[in-house]
XYZ file of C-alpha atoms in Angstrom:
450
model
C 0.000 0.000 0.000
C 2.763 1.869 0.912
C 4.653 1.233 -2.364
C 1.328 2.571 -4.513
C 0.501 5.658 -2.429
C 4.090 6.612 -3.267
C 3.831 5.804 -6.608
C 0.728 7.601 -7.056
C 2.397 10.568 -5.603
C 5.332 10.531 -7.769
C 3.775 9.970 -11.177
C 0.728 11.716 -10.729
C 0.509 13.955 -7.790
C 0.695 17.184 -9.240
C -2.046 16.277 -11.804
C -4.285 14.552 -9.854
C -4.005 17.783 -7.165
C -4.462 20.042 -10.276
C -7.899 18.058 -11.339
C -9.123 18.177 -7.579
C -8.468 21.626 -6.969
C -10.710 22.285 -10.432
C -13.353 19.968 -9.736
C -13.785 21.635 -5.998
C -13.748 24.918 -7.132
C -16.059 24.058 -9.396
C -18.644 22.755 -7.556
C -18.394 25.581 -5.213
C -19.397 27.798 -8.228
C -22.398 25.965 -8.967
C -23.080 25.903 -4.979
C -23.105 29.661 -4.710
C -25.169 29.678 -7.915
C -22.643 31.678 -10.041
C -23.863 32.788 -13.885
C -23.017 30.061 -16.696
C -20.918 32.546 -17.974
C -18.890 33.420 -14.944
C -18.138 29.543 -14.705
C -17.274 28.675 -17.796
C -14.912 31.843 -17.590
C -13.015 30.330 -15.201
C -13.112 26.352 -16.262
C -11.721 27.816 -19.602
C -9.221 29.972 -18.297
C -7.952 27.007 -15.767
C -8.197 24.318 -19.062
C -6.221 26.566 -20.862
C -3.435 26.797 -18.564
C -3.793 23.400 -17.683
C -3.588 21.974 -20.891
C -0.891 24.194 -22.639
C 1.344 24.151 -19.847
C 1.548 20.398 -20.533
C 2.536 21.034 -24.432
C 5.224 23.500 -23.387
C 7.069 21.476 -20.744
C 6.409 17.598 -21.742
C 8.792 17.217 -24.223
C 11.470 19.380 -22.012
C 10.546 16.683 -19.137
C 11.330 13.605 -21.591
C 14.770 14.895 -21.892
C 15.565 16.456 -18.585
C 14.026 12.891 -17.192
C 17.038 11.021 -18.896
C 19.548 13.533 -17.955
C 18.662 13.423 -14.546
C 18.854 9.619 -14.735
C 22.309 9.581 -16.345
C 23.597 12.258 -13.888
C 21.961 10.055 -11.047
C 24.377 6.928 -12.528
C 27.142 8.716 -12.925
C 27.257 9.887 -9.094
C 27.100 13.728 -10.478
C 24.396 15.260 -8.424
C 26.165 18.835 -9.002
C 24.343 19.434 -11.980
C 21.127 18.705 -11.372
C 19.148 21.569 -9.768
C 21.089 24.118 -11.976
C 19.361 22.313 -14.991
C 16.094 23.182 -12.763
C 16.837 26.233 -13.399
C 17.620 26.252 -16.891
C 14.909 24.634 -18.587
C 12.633 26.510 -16.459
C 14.371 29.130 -18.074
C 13.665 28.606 -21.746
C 10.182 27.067 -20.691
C 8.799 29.716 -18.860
C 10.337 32.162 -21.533
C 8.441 29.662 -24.282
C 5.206 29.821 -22.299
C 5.525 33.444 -21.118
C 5.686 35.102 -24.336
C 3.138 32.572 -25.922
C 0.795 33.861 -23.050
C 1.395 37.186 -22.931
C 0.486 37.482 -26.771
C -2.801 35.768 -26.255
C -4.051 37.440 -23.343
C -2.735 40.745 -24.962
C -5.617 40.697 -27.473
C -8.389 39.446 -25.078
C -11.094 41.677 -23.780
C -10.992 40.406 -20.238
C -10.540 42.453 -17.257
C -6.571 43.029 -16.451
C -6.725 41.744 -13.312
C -8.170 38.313 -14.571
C -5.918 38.143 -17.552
C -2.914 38.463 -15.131
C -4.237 35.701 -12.693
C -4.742 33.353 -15.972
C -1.625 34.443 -17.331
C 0.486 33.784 -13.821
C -1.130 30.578 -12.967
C -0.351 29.360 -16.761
C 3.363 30.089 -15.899
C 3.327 28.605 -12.388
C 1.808 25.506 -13.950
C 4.902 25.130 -16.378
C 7.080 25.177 -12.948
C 5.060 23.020 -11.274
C 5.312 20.088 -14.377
C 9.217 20.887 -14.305
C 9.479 20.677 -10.938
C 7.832 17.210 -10.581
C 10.273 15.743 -12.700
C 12.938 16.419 -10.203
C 10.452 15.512 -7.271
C 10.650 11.574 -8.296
C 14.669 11.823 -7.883
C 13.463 12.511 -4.211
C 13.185 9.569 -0.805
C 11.124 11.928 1.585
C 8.077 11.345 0.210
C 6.081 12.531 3.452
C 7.770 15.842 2.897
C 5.979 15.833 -0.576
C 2.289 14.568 0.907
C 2.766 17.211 3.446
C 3.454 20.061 0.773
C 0.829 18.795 -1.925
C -1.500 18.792 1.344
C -0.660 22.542 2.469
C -1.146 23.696 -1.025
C -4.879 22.265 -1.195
C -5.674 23.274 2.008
C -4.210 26.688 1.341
C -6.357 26.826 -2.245
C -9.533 26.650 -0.566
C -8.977 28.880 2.371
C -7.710 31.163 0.170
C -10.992 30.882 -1.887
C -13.511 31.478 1.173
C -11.166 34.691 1.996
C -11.318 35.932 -1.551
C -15.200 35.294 -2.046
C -16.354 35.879 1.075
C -14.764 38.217 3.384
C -13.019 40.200 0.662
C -16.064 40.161 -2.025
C -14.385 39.874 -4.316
C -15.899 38.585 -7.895
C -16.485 34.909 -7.323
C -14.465 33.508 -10.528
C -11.416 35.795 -10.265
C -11.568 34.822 -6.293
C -11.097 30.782 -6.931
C -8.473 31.733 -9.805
C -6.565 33.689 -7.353
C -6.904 31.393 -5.235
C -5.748 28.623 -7.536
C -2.724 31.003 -7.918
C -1.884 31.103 -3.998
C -2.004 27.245 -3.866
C 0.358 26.239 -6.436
C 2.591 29.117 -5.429
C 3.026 27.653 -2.260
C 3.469 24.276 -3.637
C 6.228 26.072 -6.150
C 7.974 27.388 -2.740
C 7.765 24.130 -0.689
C 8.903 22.383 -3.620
C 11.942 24.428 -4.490
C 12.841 24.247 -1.134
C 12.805 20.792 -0.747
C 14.723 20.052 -3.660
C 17.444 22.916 -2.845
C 17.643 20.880 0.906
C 18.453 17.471 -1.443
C 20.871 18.641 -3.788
C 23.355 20.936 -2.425
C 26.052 21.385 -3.954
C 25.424 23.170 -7.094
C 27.153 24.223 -10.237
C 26.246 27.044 -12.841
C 26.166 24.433 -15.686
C 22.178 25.451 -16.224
C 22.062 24.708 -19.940
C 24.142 21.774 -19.860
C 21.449 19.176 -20.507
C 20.858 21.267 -23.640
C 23.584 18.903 -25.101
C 21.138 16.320 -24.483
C 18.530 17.835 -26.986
C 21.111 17.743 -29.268
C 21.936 14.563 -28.665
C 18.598 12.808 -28.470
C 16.255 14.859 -30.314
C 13.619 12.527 -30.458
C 13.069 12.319 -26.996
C 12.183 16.258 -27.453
C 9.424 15.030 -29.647
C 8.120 11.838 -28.369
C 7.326 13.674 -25.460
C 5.334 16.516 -27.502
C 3.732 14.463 -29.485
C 2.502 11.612 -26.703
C 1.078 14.695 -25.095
C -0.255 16.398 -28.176
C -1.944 13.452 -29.616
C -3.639 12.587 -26.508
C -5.394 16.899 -26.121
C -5.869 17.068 -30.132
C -9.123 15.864 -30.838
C -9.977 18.668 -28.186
C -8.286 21.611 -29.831
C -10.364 20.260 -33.562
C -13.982 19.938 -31.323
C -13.095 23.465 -30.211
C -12.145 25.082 -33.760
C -14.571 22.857 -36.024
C -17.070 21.193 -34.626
C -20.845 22.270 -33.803
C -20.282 22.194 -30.007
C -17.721 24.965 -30.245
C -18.586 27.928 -28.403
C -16.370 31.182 -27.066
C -16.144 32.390 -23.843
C -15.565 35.806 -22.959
C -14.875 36.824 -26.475
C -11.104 34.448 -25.308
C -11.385 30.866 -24.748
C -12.949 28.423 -27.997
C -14.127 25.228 -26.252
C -16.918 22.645 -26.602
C -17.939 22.456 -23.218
C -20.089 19.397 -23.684
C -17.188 17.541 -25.174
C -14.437 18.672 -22.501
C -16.472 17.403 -19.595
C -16.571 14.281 -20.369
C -13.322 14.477 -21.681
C -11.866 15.530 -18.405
C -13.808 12.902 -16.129
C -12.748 10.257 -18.831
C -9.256 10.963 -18.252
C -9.146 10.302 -14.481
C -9.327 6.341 -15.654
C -5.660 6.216 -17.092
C -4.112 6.940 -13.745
C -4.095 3.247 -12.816
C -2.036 2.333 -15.204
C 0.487 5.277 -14.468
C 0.692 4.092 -10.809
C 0.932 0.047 -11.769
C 3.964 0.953 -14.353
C 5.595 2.001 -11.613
C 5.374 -0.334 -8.500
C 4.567 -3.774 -10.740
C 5.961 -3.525 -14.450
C 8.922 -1.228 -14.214
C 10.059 -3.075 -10.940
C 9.726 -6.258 -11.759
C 10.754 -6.219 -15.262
C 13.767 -3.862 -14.074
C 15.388 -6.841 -11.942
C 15.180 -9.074 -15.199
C 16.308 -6.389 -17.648
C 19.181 -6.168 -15.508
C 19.891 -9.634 -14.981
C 19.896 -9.675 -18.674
C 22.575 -6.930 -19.782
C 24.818 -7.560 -16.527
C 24.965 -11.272 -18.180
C 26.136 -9.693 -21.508
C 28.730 -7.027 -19.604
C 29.994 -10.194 -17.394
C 31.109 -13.739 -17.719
C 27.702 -14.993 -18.774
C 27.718 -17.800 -21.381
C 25.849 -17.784 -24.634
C 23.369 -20.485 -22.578
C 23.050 -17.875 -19.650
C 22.607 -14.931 -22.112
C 19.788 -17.111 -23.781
C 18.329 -17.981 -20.650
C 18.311 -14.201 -19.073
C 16.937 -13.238 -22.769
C 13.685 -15.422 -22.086
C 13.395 -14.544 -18.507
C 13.339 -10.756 -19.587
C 10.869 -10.911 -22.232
C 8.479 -13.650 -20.600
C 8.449 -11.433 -17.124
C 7.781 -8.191 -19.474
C 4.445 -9.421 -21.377
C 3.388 -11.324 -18.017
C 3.490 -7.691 -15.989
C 2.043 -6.219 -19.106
C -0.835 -8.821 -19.616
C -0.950 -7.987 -15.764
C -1.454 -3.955 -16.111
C -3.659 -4.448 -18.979
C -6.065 -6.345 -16.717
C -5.923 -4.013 -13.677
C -6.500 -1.008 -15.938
C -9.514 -2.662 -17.647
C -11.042 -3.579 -14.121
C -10.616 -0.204 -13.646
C -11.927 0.596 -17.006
C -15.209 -1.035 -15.875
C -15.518 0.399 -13.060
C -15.462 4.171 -14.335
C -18.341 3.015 -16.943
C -19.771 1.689 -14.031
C -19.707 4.657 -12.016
C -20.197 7.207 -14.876
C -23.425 5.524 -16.041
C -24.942 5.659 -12.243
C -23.530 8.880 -11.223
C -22.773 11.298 -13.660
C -26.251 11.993 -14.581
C -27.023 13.158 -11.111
C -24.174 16.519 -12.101
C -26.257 17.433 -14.910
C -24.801 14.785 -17.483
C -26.822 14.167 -20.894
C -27.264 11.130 -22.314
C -25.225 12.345 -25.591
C -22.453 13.634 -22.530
C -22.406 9.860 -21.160
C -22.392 8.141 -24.404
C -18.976 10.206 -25.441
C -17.872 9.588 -21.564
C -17.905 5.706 -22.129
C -16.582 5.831 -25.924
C -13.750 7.846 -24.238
C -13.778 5.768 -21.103
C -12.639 2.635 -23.379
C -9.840 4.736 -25.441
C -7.853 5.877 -22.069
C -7.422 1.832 -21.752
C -6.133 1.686 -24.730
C -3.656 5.085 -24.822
C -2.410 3.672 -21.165
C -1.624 0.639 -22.432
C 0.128 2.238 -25.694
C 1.381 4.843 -23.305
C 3.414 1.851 -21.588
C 4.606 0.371 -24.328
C 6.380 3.257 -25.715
C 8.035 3.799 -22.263
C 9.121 0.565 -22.341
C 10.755 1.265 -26.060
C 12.800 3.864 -24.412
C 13.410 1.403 -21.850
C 15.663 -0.710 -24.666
C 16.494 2.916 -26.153
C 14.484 1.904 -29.122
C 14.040 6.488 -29.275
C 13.758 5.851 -33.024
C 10.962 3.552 -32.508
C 8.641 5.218 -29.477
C 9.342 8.207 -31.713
C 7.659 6.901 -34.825
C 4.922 5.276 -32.670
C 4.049 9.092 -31.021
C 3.584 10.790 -34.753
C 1.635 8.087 -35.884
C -0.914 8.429 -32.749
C -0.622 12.310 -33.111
C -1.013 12.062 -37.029
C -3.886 9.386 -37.306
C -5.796 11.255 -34.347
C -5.255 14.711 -35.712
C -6.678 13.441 -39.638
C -9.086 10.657 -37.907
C -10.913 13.227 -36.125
C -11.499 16.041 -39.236
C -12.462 13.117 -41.277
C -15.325 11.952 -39.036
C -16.744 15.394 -37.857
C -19.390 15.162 -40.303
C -20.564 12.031 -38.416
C -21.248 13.357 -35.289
C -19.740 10.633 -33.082
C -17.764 12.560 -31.901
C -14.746 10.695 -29.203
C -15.108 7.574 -31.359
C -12.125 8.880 -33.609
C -9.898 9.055 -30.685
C -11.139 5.295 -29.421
C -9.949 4.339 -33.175
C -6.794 6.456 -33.367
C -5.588 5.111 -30.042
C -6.435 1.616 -31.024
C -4.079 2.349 -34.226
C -1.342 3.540 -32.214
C -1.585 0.712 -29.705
C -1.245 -1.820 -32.442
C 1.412 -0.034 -33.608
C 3.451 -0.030 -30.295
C 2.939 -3.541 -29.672
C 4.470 -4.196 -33.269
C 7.099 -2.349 -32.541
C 8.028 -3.867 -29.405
C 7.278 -7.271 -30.262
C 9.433 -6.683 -33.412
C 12.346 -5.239 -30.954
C 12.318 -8.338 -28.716
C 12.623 -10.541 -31.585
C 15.869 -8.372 -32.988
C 16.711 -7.673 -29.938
C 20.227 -9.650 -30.083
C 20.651 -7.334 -33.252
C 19.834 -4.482 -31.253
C 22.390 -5.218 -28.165
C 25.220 -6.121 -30.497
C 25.286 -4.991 -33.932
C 23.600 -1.530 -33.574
C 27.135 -0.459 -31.868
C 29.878 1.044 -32.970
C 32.646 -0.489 -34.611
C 35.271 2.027 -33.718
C 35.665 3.292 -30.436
C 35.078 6.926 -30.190
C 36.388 9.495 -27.478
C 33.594 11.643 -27.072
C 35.193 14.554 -25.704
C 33.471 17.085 -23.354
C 30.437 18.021 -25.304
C 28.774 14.017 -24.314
C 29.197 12.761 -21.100
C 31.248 8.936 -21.409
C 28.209 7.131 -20.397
């Protein structure tokens, strides 16, 4: 229990507290009876942030994830938190002037524009900074600031609203802005307390962009594919509608959407604690074998250990998550009609309901390409899924069944991945040996000798 409360913290604490503090805020706007307009104001403005503060930093986190793990291996902790800083750097400065630009032409008040804008920025921090958080042992210290920062949001909200008076949607986006500031704060803190020493070397995982650019955009495009049905619905489709003269969305879409994407988290948390740590032992086994005094026999035997313990954990994860699958259709049908859900609303909830299975389970896969370094390969796998999601969903607008592109574009990509792997796995001898170089290289200062 212990093992998958940490988990869950690691991989998806910071998203999981960003969907709670929404979905409490929200219903505290409906509570105090607050104008349709008002409220969708606000769910736009926090959707927005949410969602392209993901597309700015996710591809940055793929490659500042394997830096970090390299540095880790290497015993060269000095590094780290000055690479913090720099691809906050470039990321905020992405972000920032991306922001700025859009709210510059909106007609929204100023002081509701800046709270958008700032908790858009802190956002990109907070994705960066949980990156660095899984490097970390003191989980409690985590719990305790995740904790503060909800606790903080919605005091922060009654003070606005209430005692203040202040206008009820700008009061739980300021508030929004509070929490995750003091979750910024705790965070930094906690991470400057774990890695002391320090060196000014805060572009120096820039060399790994340059070195493995398709970790840049496997990351993107993972991310991308998974929000870009969305941004079509919102720009082309009959349920678009805009908010405040702003935000284009298609409310009735996005709703589901949202609730639909609570499902994948299972798998995020099992990938963790049960594939990743038992396949880890075997992978292990399996290239210490090869970089020992292992025999051809033992190198044959540690090969079919491997593989056999990889598609039992992922035959394993693919169950949980479709237990899990049912029980979210389960609970959708029964409850979401008593928040004001539609019939047309549940319908898209379930068809998107049974695509999360599938992207977590593709989702896996491709981590577990990168696992074997196959970059080329999860790489390929992410443009297809972004591509065949991106055309899949133009193409069946006229239809009106509208999710059931993304349940076929994910089942695509899925098939894909497991080609791919299962393709890998039978090369993979090819892949250990014969993909290296012949001539030893010395590779200087611009790579790290890893």
């Amino acid at each position: 229990m212990k093992a998958y409360a940490y988990s869950s913290l690691v991989t998806v604490g910071p998203m999981l507290l960003c969907m709670l503090m929404v979905t409490i805020l929200q219903q505290m706007l409906m509570y105090l009876d607050v104008s349709y307009q008002e409220r969708m104001t606000f769910l736009s403005a926090v959707v927005y942030a949410f969602v392209f503060s993901l597309l700015v930093t996710c591809g940055f986190i793929m490659v500042v994830s394997r830096y970090i793990a390299d540095k880790i291996y290497m015993r060269e902790y000095d590094d780290i938190i000055a690479s913090l800083y720099g691809v906050m750097a470039i990321c905020v400065s992405i972000g920032g002037v991306s922001g700025a630009v859009f709210y510059f032409f909106s007609p929204l008040d100023v002081a509701f524009k800046l709270s958008a804008y700032l908790l858009f920025v802190e956002l990109i921090v907070v994705w960066l900074q949980s990156a660095y958080l899984s490097a970390l042992k003191d989980y409690m210290r985590i719990i305790r600031g995740y904790l503060a920062a909800v606790v903080l949001t919605i005091l922060a909200a009654y003070l606005f609203v209430y005692v203040i008076g202040l206008q009820t949607g700008f009061g739980m986006l300021l508030a929004m802005n509070v929490g995750f500031f003091v979750m910024i704060v705790l965070s930094m803190l906690h991470l400057e307390s774990y890695f002391r020493k320090r060196e000014r070397n805060y572009f120096d995982f820039l060399r790994y962009v340059k070195r493995f650019p398709t970790l840049l955009g496997t990351g993107l495009f993972c991310s991308l594919g998974f929000y870009i049905h969305n941004f079509v619905y919102w720009m082309m489709s009959p349920m678009q509608e805009q908010v405040a003269s702003t935000y284009w969305i298609a409310s009735s879409y996005d709703v589901p959407a949202f609730y639909a994407s609570l499902s994948i988290l299972p798998t995020m948390v099992m990938f963790v604690v049960s594939v990743e740590t038992a396949f880890y032992e075997k992978y292990r086994q399996y290239y210490g074998t090869i970089l020992g005094k292992g025999s051809v026999l033992d190198i044959k035997r540690a090969k079919k250990d491997m593989i056999q313990t990889l598609m039992q954990e992922l035959g394993f994860m693919m169950e949980i998550q479709l237990f899990f699958t049912f029980v979210s259709l389960a609970l959708g049908i029964t409850l979401l009609p008593h928040i004001g859900f539609s019939s047309e609303q549940i319908e898209r909830f379930n068809i998107l309901v049974m695509a999360g299975f599938l992207y977590a389970v593709m989702f896996v896969i491709m981590l577990l390409l990168l696992y074997f370094d196959d970059r080329r390969g999860a790489f390929l796998v992410t443009v297809f899924f972004v591509t065949s999601t991106a055309i899949l969903t133009v193409a069946m607008l006229p239809l009106e069944n509208y999710g059931f592109s993304f349940f076929v574009s994910t089942f695509l990509a899925l098939v894909a991945a497991l080609a791919r792997l299962i393709y890998f796995l039978k090369n993979i001898d090819y892949y250990t040996y014969c993909s290296q170089p012949l001539i030893a290289k010395e590779l200087g200062s611009e790579y790290p000798r890893n």
